[in-house]
GROMACS .gro file of C-alpha atoms in nm:
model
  284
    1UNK     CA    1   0.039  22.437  -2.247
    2UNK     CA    2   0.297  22.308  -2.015
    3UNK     CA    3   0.420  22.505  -1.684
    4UNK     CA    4   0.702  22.513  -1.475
    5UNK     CA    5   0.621  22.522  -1.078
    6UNK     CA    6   0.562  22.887  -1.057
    7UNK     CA    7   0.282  22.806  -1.298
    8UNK     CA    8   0.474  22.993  -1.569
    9UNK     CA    9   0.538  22.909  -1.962
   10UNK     CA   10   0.941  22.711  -2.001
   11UNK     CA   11   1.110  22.883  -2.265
   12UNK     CA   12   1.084  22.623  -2.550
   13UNK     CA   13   0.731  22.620  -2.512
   14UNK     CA   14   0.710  22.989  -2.648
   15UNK     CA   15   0.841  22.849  -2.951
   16UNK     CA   16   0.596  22.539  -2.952
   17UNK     CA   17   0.496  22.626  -3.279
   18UNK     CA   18   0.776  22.627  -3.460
   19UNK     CA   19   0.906  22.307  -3.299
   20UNK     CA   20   0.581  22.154  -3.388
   21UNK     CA   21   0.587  22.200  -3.748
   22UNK     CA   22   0.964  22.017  -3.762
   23UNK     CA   23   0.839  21.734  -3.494
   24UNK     CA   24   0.539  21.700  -3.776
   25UNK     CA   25   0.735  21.691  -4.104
   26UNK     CA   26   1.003  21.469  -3.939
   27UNK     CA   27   0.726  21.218  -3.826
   28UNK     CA   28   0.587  21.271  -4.152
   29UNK     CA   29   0.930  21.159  -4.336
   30UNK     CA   30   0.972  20.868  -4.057
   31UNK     CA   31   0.661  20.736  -4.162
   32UNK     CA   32   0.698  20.717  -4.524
   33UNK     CA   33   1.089  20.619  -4.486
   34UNK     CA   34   0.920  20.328  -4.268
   35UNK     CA   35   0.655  20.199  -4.509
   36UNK     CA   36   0.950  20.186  -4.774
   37UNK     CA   37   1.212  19.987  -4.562
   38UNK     CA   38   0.890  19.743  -4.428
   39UNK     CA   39   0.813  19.683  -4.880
   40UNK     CA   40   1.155  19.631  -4.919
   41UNK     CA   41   1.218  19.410  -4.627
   42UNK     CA   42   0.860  19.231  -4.735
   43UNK     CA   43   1.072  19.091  -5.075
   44UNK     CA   44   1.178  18.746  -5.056
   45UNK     CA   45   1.613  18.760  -5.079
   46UNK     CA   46   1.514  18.442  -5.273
   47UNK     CA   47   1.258  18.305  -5.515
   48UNK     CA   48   1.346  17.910  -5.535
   49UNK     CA   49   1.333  17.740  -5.281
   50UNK     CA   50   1.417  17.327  -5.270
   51UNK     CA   51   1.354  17.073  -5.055
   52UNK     CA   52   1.345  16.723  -5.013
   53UNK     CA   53   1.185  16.460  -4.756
   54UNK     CA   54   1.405  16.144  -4.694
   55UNK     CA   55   1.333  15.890  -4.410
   56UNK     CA   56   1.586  15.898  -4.147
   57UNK     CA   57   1.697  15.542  -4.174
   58UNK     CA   58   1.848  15.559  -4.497
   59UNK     CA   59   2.128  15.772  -4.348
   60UNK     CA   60   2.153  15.991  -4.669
   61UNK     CA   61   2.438  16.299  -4.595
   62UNK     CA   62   2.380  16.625  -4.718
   63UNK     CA   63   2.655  16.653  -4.898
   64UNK     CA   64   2.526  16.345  -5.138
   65UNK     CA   65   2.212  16.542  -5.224
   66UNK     CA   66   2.253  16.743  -5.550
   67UNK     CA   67   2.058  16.990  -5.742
   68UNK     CA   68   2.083  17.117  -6.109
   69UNK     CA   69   1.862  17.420  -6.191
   70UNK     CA   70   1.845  17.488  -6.547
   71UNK     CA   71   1.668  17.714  -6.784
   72UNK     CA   72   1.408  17.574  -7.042
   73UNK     CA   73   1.516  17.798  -7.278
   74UNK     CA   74   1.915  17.725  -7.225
   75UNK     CA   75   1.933  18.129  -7.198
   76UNK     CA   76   2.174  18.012  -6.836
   77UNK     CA   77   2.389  17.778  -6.724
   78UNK     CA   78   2.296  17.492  -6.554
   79UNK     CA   79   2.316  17.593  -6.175
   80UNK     CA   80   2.420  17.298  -5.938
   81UNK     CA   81   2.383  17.318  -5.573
   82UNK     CA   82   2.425  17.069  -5.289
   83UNK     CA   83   2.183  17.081  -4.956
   84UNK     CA   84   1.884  16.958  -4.853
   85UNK     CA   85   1.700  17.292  -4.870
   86UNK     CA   86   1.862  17.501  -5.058
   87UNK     CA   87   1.741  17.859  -5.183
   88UNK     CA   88   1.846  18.122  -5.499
   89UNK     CA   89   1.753  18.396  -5.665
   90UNK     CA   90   1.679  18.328  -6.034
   91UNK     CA   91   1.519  18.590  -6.318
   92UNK     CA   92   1.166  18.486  -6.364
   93UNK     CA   93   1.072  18.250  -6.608
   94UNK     CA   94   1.050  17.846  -6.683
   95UNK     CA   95   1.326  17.597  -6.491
   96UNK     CA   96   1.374  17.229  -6.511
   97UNK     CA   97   1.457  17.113  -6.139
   98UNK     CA   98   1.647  16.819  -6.140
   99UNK     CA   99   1.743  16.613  -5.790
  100UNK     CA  100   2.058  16.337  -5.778
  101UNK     CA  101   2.117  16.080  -5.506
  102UNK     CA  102   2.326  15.798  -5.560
  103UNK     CA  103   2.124  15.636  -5.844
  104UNK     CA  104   1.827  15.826  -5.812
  105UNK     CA  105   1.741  16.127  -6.089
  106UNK     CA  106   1.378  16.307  -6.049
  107UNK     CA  107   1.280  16.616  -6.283
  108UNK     CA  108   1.031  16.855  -6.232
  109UNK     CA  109   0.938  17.207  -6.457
  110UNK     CA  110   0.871  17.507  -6.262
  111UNK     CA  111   0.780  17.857  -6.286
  112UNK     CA  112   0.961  18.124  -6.133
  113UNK     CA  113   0.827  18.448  -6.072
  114UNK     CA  114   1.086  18.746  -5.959
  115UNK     CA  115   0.883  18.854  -5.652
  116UNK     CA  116   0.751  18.532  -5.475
  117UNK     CA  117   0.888  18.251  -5.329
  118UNK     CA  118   0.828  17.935  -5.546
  119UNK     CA  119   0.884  17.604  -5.338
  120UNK     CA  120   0.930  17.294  -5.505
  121UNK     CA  121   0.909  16.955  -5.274
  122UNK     CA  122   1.087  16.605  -5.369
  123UNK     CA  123   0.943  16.337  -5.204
  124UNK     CA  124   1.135  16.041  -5.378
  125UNK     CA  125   1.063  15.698  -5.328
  126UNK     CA  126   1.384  15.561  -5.274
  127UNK     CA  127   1.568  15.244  -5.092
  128UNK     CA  128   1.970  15.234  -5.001
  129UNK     CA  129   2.121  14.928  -5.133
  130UNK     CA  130   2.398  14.771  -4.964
  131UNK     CA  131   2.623  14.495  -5.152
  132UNK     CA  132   2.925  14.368  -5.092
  133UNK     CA  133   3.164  14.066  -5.251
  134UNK     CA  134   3.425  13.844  -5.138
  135UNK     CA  135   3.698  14.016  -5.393
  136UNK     CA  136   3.785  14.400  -5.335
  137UNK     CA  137   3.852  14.397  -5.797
  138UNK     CA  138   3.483  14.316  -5.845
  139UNK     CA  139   3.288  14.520  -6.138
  140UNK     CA  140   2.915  14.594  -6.057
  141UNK     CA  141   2.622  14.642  -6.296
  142UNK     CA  142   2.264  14.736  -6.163
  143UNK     CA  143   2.006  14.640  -6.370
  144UNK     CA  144   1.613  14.728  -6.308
  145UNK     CA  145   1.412  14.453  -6.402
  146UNK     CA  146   1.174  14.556  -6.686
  147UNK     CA  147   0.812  14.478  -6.644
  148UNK     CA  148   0.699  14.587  -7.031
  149UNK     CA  149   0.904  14.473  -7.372
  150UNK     CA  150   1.157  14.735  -7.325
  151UNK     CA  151   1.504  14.670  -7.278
  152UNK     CA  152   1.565  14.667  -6.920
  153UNK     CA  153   1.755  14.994  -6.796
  154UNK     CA  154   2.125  14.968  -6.645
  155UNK     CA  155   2.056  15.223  -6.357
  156UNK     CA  156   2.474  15.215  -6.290
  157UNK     CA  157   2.809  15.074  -6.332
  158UNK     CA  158   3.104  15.061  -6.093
  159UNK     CA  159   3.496  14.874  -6.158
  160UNK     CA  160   3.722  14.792  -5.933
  161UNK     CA  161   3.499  14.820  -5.622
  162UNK     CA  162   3.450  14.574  -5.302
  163UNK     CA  163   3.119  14.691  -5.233
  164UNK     CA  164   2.822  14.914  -5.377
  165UNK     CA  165   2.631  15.126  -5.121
  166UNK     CA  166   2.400  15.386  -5.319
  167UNK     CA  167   2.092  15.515  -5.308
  168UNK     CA  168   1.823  15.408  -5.545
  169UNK     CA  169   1.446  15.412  -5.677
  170UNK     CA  170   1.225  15.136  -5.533
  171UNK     CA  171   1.184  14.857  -5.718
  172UNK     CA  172   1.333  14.498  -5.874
  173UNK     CA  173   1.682  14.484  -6.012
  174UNK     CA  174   1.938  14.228  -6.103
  175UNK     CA  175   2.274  14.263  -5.968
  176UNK     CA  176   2.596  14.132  -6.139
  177UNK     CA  177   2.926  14.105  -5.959
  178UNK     CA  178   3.218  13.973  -6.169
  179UNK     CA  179   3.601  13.949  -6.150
  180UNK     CA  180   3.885  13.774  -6.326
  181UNK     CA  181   3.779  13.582  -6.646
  182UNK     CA  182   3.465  13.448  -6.632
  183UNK     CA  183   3.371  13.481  -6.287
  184UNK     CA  184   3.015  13.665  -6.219
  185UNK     CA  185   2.697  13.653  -5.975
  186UNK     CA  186   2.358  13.766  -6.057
  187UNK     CA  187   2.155  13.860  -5.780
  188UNK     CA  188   1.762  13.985  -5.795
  189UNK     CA  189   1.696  14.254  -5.509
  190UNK     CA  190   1.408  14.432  -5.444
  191UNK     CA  191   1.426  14.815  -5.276
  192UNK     CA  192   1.137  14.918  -5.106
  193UNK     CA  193   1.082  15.257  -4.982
  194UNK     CA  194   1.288  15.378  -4.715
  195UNK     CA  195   1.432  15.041  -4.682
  196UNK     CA  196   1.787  14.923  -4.663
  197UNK     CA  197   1.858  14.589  -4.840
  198UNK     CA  198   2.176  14.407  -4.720
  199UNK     CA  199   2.407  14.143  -4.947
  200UNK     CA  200   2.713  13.959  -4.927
  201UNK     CA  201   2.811  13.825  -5.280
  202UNK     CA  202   3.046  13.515  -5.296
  203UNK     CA  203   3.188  13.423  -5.594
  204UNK     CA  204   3.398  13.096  -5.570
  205UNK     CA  205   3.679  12.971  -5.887
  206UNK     CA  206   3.942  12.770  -5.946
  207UNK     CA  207   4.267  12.847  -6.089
  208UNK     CA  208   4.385  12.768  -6.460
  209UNK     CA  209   4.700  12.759  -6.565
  210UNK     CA  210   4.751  12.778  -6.980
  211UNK     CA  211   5.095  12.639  -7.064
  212UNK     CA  212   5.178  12.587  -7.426
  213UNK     CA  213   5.516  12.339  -7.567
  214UNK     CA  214   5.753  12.291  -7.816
  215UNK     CA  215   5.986  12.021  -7.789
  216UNK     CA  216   5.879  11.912  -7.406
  217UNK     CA  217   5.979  12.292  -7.358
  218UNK     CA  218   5.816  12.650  -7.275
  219UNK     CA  219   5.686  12.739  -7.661
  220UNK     CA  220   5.846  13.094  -7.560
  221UNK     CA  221   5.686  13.228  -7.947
  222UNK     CA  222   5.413  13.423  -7.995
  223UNK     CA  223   5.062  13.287  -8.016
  224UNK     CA  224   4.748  13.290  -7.888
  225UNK     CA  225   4.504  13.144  -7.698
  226UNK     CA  226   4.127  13.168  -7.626
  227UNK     CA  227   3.932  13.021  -7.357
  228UNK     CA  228   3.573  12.932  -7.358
  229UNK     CA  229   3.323  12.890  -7.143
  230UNK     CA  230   3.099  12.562  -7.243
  231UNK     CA  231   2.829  12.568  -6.982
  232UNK     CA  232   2.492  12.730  -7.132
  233UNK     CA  233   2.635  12.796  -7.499
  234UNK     CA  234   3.035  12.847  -7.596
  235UNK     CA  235   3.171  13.223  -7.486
  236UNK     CA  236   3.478  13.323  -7.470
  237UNK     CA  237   3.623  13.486  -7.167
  238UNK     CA  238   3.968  13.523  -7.176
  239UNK     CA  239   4.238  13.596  -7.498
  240UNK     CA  240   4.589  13.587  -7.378
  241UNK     CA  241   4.868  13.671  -7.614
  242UNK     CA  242   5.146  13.465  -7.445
  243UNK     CA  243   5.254  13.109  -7.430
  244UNK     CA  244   5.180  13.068  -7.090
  245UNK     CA  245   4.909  13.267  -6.861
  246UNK     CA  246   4.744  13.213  -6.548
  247UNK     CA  247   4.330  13.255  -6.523
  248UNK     CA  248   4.091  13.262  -6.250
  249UNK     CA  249   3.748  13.140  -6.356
  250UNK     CA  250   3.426  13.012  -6.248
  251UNK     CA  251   3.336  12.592  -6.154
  252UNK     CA  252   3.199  12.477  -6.503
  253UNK     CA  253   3.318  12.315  -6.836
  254UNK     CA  254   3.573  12.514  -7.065
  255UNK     CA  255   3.773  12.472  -7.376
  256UNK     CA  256   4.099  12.644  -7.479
  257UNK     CA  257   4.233  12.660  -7.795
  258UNK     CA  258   4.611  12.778  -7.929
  259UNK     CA  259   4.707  12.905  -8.186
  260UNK     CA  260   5.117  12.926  -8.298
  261UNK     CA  261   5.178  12.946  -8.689
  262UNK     CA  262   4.801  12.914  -8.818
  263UNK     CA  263   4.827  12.600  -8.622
  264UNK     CA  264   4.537  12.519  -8.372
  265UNK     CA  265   4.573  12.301  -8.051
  266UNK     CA  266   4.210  12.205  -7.843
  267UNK     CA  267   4.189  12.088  -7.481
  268UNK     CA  268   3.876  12.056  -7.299
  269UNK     CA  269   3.837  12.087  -6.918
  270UNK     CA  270   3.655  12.111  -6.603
  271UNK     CA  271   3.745  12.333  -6.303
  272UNK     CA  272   3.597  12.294  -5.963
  273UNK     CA  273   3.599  12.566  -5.664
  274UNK     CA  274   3.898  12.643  -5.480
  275UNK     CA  275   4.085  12.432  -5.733
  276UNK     CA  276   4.404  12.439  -5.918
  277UNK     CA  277   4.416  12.334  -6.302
  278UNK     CA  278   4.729  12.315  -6.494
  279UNK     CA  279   4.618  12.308  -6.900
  280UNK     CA  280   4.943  12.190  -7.130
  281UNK     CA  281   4.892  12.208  -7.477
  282UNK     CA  282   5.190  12.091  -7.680
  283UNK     CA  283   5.186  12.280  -8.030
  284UNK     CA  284   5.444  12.031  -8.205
   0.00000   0.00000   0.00000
């Protein structure tokens, strides 16, 4: 029992008791009110977490890595997300994980459960490939080299670009740059991981200039012409639909043929680089 100095009992300690049964039930409540907030607090806000590992010298941003979480069952829509580590809160049940960068794709199947955390690592093996041309019009195709009998897989195509720079799986692929009409440059490159592969594509032509005549003059009808390309097998590369056009084509061996009433008009040539080739036909 507690005193004052005189050695004698404070007043609230004459009603000890009764404060000691509230102190007790209010611990009591504490307690238990405790133990419920700590469970709660113990449940993970999310259950998917996602994360990838990407060396530093490829330079990759975080806005260029994507995510698409979707269902197995197609029950929800596909969730996309963007981040490197990005976490949600899904029902439980199976998921199909997918991961985008640049030209890379990876899929993985996971189980969710609604109470624990399920992590799901990437690790890709991936390259950044870095091509440029000498024309800012140039159309890219990526091809990965195929080492079994099946057709070898165009990983992407771009139009109208001056350079590529992407992300992509390691590996062997053929690159084709092209412009104008005929004009292209394959080039094999090889991505290793976490490696950065550098290229400067030149593609040099010479200018051809189609001009078809009546009477010493402009034919100024319609007609037709089509150009082709001699060197390794006859393809055609170019169609124009006037009497007159202007081409810009790769150094070989070509043939152009007009056409103006059902009646045909041949003329073989040769173009060199950085040349200019004026190609009269006279359809009379």
């Amino acid at each position: 029992m507690l005193t004052n100095k005189n050695n004698k009992p404070t007043a609230w300690v004459k009603m000890g008791a009764a404060w000691s049964r509230s102190m007790i039930v209010g611990a009591l409540l504490l307690l238990v009110n405790g133990a419920s907030i700590a469970g709660e607090n113990t449940l993970p806000p999310h259950n998917l977490s996602l994360s990838v590992s990407l060396p530093a010298a490829l330079g990759v941003a975080v806005r260029d890595i994507g995510w698409q979480v979707q269902a197995t069952d197609a029950a929800h829509e596909t969730l996309n997300l963007v981040g490197l580590s990005p976490a949600v809160s899904l029902p439980a049940g199976q998921y199909e994980v997918s991961l985008v960068i640049g030209a890379y794709d990876e899929h993985k199947v996971v189980e969710v459960a609604a109470a624990n955390m399920t992590t799901v690592l990437f690790t890709p093996s991936v390259g950044r490939l870095r091509v440029s041309s000498d024309a800012k019009d140039t159309d890219w195709s990526l091809t990965a080299v195929s080492t079994n009998t099946d057709a070898p897989k165009v990983l992407m195509k771009r139009e109208d670009s001056l350079q590529i720079d992407t992300i992509v799986p390691t590996g062997d692929y053929d690159m084709l740059a092209s412009r104008g009409d005929g004009i292209s440059h394959t080039q094999r490159m090889s991505i290793t991981p976490g490696g950065v592969n550098r290229a400067n594509i030149q593609m040099p032509g010479g200018k051809v200039s189609l001009i078809a005549t009546l009477n010493n003059g402009p034919a100024l009808r319609p007609m037709s012409w089509t150009v082709y390309r001699l060197d390794g097998g006859r393809q055609a590369i170019a169609a124009p639909k006037r009497h007159s056009a202007n081409l810009l084509v790769s150094p070989g061996h070509y043939e152009a043929v007009a056409t103006l009433n059902g009646q045909e008009r041949h003329r073989v040539f040769t173009v060199l680089t950085d040349t200019s080739n004026r190609i009269v036909v006279a359809m009379d």
